[in-house]
Short mmCIF file of C-alpha atoms in Angstrom, two decimals:
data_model
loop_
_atom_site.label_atom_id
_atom_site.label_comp_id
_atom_site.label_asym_id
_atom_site.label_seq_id
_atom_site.Cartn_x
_atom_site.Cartn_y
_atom_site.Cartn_z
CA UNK A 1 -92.87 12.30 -136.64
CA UNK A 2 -93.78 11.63 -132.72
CA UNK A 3 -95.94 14.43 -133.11
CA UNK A 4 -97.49 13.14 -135.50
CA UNK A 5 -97.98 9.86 -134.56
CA UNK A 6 -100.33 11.18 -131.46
CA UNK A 7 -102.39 13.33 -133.17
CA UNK A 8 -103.01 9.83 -135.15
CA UNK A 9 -103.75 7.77 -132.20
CA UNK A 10 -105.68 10.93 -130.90
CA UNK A 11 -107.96 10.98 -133.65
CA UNK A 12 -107.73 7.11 -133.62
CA UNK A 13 -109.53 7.12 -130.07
CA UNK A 14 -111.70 9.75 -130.47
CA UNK A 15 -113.06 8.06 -133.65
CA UNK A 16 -113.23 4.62 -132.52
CA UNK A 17 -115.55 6.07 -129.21
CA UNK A 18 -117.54 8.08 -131.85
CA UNK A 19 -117.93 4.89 -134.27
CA UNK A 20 -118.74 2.69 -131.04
CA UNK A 21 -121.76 5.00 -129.89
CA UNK A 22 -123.03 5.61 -133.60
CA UNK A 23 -122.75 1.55 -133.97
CA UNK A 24 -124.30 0.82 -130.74
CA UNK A 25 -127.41 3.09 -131.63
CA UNK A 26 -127.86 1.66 -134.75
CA UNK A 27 -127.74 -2.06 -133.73
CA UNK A 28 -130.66 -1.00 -131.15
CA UNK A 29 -132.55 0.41 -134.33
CA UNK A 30 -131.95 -2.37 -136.16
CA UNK A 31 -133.54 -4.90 -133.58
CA UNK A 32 -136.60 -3.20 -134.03
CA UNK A 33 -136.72 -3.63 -137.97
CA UNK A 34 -137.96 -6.78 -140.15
CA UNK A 35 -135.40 -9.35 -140.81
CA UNK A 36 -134.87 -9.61 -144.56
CA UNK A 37 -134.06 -12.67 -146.70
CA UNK A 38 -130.19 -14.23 -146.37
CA UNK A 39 -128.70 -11.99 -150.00
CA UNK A 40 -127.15 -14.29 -152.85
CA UNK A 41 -124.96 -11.94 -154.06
CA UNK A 42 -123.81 -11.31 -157.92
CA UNK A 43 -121.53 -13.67 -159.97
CA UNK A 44 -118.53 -13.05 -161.80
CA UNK A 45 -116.39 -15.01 -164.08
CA UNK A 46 -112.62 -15.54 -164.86
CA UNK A 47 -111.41 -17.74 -167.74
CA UNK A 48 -107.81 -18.13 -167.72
CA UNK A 49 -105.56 -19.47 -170.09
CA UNK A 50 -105.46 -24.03 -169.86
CA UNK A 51 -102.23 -24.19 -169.19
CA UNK A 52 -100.51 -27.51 -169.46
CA UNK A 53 -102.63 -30.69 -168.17
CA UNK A 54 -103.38 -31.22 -164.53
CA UNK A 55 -104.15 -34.76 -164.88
CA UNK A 56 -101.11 -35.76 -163.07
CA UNK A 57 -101.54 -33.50 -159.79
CA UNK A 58 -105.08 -33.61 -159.77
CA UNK A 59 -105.15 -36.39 -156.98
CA UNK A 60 -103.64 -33.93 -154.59
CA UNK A 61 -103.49 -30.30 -153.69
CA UNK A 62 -101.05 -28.25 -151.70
CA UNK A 63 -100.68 -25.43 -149.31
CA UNK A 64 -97.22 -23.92 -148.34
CA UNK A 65 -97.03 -21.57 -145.76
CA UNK A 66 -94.50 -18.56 -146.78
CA UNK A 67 -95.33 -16.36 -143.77
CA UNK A 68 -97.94 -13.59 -142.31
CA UNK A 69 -101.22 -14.36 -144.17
CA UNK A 70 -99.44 -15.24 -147.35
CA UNK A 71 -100.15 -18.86 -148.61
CA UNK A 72 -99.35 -20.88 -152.08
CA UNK A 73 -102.20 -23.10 -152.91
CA UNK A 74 -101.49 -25.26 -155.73
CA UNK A 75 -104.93 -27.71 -156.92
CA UNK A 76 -105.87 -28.95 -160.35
CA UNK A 77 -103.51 -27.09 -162.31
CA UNK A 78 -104.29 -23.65 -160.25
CA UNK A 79 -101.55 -21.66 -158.10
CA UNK A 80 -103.43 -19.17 -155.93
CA UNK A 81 -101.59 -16.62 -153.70
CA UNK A 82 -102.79 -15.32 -151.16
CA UNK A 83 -102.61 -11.64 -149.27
CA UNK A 84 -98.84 -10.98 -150.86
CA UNK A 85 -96.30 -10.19 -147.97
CA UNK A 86 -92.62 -10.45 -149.05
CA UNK A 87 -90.85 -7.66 -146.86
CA UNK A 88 -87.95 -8.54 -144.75
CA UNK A 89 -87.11 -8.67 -141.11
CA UNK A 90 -86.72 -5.21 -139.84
CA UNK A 91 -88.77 -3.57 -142.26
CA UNK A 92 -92.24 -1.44 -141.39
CA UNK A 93 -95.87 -1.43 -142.74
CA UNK A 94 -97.84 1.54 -142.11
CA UNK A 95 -101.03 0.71 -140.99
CA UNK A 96 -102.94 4.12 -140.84
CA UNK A 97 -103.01 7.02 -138.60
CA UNK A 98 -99.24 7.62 -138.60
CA UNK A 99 -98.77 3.73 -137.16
CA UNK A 100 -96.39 1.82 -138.57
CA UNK A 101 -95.31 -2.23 -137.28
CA UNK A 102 -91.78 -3.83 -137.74
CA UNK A 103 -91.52 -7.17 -139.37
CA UNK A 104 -89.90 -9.75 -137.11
CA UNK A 105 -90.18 -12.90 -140.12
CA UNK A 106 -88.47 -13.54 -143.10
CA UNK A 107 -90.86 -14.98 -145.85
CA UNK A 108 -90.42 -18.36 -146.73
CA UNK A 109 -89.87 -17.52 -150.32
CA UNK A 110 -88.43 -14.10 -151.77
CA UNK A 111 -90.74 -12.34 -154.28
CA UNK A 112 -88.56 -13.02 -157.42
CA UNK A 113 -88.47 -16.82 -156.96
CA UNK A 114 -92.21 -17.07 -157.02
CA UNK A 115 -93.92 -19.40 -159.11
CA UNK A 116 -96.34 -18.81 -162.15
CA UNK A 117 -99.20 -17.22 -160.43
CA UNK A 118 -102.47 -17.73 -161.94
CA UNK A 119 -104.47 -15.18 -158.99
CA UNK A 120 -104.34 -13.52 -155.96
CA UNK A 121 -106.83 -13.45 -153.30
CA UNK A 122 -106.29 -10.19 -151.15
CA UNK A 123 -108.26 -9.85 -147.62
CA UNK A 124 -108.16 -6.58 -147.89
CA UNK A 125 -105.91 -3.58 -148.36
CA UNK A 126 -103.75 -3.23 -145.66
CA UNK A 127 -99.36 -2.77 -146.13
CA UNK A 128 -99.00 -6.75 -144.25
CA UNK A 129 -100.89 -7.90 -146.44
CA UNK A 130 -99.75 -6.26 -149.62
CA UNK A 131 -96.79 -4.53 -148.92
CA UNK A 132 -95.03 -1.77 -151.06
CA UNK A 133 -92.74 -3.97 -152.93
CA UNK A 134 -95.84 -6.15 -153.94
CA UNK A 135 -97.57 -2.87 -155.15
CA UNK A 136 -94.36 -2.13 -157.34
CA UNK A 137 -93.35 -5.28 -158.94
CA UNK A 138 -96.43 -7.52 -159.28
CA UNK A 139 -97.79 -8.06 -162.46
CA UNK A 140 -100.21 -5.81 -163.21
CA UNK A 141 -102.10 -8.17 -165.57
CA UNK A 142 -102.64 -11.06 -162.50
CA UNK A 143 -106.27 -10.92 -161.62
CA UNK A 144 -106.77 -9.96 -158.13
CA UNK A 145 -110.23 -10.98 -156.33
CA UNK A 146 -110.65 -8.11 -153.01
CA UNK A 147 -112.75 -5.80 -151.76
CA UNK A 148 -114.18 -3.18 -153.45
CA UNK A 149 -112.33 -0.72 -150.91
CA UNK A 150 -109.20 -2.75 -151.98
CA UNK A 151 -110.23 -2.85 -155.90
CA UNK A 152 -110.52 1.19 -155.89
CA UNK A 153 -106.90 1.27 -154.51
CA UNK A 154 -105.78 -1.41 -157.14
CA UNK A 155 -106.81 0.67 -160.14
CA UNK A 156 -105.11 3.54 -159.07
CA UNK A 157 -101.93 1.40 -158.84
CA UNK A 158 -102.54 0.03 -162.86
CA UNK A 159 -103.52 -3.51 -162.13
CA UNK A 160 -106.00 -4.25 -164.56
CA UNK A 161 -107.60 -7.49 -163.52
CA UNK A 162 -109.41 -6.58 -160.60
CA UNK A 163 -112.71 -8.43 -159.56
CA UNK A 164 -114.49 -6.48 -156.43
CA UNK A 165 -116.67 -8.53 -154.51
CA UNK A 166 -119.17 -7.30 -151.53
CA UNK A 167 -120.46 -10.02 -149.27
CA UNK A 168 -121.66 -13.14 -151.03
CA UNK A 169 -120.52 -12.53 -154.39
CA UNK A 170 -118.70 -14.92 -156.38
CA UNK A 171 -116.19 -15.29 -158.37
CA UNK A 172 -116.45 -18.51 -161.31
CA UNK A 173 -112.90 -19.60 -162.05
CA UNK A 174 -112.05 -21.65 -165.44
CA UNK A 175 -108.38 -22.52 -166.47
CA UNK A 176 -108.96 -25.71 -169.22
CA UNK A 177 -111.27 -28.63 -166.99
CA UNK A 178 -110.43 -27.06 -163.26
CA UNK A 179 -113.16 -24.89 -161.81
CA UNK A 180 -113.58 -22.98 -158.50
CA UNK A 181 -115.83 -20.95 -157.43
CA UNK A 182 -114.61 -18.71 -154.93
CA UNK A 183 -117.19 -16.65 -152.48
CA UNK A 184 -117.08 -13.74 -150.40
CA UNK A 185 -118.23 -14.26 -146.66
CA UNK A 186 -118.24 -11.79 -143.50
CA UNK A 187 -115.52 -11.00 -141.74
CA UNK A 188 -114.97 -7.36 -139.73
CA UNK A 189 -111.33 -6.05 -138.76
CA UNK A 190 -112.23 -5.79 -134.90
CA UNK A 191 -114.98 -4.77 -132.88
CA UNK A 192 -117.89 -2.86 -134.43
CA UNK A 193 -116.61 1.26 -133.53
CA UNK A 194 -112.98 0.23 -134.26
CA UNK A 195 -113.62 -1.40 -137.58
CA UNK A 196 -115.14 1.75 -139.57
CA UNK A 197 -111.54 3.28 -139.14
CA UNK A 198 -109.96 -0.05 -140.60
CA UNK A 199 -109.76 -1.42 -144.38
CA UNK A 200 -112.83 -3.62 -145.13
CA UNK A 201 -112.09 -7.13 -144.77
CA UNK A 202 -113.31 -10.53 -147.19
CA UNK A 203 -113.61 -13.80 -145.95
CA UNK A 204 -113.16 -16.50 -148.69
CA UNK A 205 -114.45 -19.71 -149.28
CA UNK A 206 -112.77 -21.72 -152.20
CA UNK A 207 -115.17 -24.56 -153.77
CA UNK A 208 -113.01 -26.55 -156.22
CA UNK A 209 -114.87 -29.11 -158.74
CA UNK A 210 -117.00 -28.96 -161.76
CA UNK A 211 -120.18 -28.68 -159.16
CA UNK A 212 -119.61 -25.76 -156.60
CA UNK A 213 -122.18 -26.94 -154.30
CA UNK A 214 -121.15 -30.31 -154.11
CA UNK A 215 -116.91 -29.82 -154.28
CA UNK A 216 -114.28 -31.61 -154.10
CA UNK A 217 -112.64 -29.65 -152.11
CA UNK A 218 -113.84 -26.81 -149.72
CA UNK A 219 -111.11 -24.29 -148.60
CA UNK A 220 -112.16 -21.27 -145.47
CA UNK A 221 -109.50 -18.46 -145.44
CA UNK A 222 -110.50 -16.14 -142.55
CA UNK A 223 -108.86 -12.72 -143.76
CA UNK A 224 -108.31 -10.34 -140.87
CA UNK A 225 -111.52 -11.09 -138.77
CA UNK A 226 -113.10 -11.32 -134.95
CA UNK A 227 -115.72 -13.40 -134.24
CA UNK A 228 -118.89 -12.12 -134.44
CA UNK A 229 -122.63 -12.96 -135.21
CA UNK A 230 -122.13 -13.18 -138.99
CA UNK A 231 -120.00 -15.69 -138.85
CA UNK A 232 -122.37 -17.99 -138.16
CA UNK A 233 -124.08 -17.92 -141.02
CA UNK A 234 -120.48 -19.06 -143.30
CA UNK A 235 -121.16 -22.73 -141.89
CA UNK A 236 -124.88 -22.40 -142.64
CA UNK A 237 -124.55 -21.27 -146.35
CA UNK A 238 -121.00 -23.60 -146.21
CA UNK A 239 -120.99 -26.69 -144.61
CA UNK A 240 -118.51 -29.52 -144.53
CA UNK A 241 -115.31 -27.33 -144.90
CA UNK A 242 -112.63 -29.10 -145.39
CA UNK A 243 -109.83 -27.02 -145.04
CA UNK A 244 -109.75 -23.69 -142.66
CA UNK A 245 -107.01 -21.10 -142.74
CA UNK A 246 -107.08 -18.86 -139.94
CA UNK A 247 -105.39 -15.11 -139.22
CA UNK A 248 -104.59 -15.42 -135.93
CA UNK A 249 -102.24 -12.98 -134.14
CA UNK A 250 -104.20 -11.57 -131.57
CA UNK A 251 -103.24 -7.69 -133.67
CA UNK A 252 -103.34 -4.95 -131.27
CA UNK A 253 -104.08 -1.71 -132.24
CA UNK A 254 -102.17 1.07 -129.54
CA UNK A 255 -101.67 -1.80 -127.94
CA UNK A 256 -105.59 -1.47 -126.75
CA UNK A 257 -108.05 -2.56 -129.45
CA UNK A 258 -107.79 -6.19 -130.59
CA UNK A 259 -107.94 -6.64 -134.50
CA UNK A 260 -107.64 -10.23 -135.12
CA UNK A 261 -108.21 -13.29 -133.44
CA UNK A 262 -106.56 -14.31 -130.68
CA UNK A 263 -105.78 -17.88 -129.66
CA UNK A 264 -109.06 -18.07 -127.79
CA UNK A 265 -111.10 -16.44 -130.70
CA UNK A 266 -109.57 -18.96 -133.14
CA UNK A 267 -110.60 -21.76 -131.01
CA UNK A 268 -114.37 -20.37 -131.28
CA UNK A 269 -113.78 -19.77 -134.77
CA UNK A 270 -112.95 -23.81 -135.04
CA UNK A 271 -116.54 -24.60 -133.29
CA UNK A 272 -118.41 -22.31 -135.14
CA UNK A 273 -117.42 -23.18 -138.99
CA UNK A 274 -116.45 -26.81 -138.08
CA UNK A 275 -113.33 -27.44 -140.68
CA UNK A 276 -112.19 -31.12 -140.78
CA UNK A 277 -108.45 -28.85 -140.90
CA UNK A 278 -107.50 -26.19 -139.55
CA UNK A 279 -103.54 -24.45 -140.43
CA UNK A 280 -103.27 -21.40 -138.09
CA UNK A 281 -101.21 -18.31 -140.12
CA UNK A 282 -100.60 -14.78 -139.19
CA UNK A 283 -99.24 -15.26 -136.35
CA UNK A 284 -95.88 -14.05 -135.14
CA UNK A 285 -94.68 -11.84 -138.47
CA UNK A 286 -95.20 -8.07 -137.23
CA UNK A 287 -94.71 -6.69 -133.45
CA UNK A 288 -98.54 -5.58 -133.29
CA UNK A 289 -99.39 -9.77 -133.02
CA UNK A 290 -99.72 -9.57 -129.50
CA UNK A 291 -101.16 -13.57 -128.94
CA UNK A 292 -98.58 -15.97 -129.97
CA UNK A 293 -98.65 -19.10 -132.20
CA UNK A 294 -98.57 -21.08 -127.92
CA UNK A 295 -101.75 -19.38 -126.98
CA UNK A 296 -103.37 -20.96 -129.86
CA UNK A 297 -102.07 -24.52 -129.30
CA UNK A 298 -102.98 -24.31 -125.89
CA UNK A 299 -106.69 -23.37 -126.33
CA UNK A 300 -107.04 -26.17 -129.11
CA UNK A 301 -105.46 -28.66 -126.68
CA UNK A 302 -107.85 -27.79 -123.91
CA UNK A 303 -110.78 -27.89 -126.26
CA UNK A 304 -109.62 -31.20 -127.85
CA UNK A 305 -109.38 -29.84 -131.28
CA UNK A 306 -105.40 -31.69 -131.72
CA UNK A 307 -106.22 -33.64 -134.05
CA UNK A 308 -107.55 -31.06 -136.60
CA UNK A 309 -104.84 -28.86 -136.33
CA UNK A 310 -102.10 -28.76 -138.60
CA UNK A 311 -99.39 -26.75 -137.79
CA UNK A 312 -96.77 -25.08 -140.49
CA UNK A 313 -93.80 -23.49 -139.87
CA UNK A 314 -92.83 -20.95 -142.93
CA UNK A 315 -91.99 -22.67 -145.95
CA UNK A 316 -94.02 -26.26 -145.06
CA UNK A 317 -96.29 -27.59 -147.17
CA UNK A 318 -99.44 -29.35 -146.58
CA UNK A 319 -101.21 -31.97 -148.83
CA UNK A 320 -104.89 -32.57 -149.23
CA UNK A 321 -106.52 -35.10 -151.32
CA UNK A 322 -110.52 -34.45 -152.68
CA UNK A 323 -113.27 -36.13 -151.03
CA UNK A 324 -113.89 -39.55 -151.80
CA UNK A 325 -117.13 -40.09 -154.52
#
């Protein structure tokens, strides 16, 4: 096993320089070519069954932290789950290349006492963010919006509701009067040569109301990103986000190559896409988050950012109302 673990980090490193120099040559080419017009992407759709009324809960909305990059958000009748992580303290994720991380969390929830869950919205394909006992016992009927990476992994593990979206594409959500609309936007697993040897990674953002350019409610969930120039243009095709969900963790790859954002990076992340909100998650769950939830807090306190910062330990819940008419 320790032999084999090297060779993976060897060919890890080697790779990762490879990918760096072919990335780095082809970013140079690339500054030398027309810019082409901002894609729209292709739209999907997703009726699901109504359900019972939302009437009464339609005022508010919910998100409740359960741990990693696993959320519940509950709006207009909806229960969305997000990147499904229910393994226990001491248990390992293999993350490529003979690499494997220990869980340090519990979740705030165990899989079997889940709610009714109408879909899940999976970053991408990765074991801490949809571990093996998620692969065995979800329902293979529950639509799952990834990827197409991820998707091609999901049919060979039976799920039959899978809806693979490249950058832009969007999803159209019934379930009786709710709609969402839910969109694809960049995000990249670390720097440019390390993040062709990674699962590809989907930013979402979550437009909720009849009119998906004017919502309700608008809801950023990072996925497993750094910041980088396409970010930029989420606020520009997005603006006014009201809610941001961030995957923090500061992941460290051979303890060398960072592949999520750190406190700093989150900070950035905050001034780039503007969110009235911000909840910070995956953070402390696996041994390979190398910047803790305190390196955060401190950046946004010496940016002055407090006061759009909500914090949630695992298992708290947060409550946002729509935007006022």
């Amino acid at each position: 096993m320790r032999i084999h673990r090297l060779l993976g980090r060897a060919v890890l490193l080697s790779a990762s320089l490879i990918a760096f120099n072919l990335s780095f040559a082809g970013a140079a080419h690339a500054e030398n070519q027309p810019q082409a017009a901002a894609p729209q992407g292709d739209t999907f759709s997703l009726k699901l069954a109504p359900g019972e009324p939302a009437a009464a809960s339609a005022q508010t909305g919910t998100v409740q932290f359960i741990g990693t990059a696993t959320v519940l958000i509950r709006y207009q009748g909806l229960t969305i789950m997000t990147d499904p992580n229910f393994l226990h303290k001491g248990d390992h994720v293999h993350l490529g290349y003979g690499l494997t991380s220990q869980r340090q969390t519990n979740p705030a929830i165990d899989f079997d006492k889940l709610p009714p869950i109408d879909l899940v919205i999976l970053s991408h394909m990765h074991d801490d963010h949809f571990d093996k006992l998620v692969q065995e016992r979800l329902n293979r009927n529950i639509p799952i919006v990834s990827t197409r990476e991820a998707s091609e992994k999901l049919k060979r593990l039976g799920f039959q509701q899978r809806f693979a979206l490249s950058e832009w594409d969007k999803l159209e959500v019934t379930k009786g009067d709710t709609r969402l609309r839910i969109t694809s936007v960049p995000g990249r697993h670390g720097a440019a040569g390390v993040s062709v040897l990674l699962p590809k990674v989907m930013g979402s953002v979550l437009d909720f109301g009849a009119n998906a350019d004017t919502p309700d409610y608008r809801m950023y969930i990072s996925g497993d990103t750094l910041v980088y120039d396409d970010i930029r243009s989420i606020p520009q095709r997005f603006p006014g986000i009201d809610l941001a969900l961030l995957h923090l963790g500061g992941t460290r790859i051979l303890g060398v190559f960072k592949v999520t954002m750190d406190g700093k990076d989150g900070v950035q992340m905050m001034q780039i896409v503007k969110p009235k909100k911000t909840i910070p998650i995956h953070y402390n769950d696996y041994d390979v988050f190398k910047s803790p939830l305190a390196d955060f807090a401190r950046e946004v306190k010496a940016a002055g950012l407090e006061d759009s910062v909500v914090y949630l330990a695992h298992g708290d819940t947060y409550t946002f109302t729509p935007r006022k008419r």
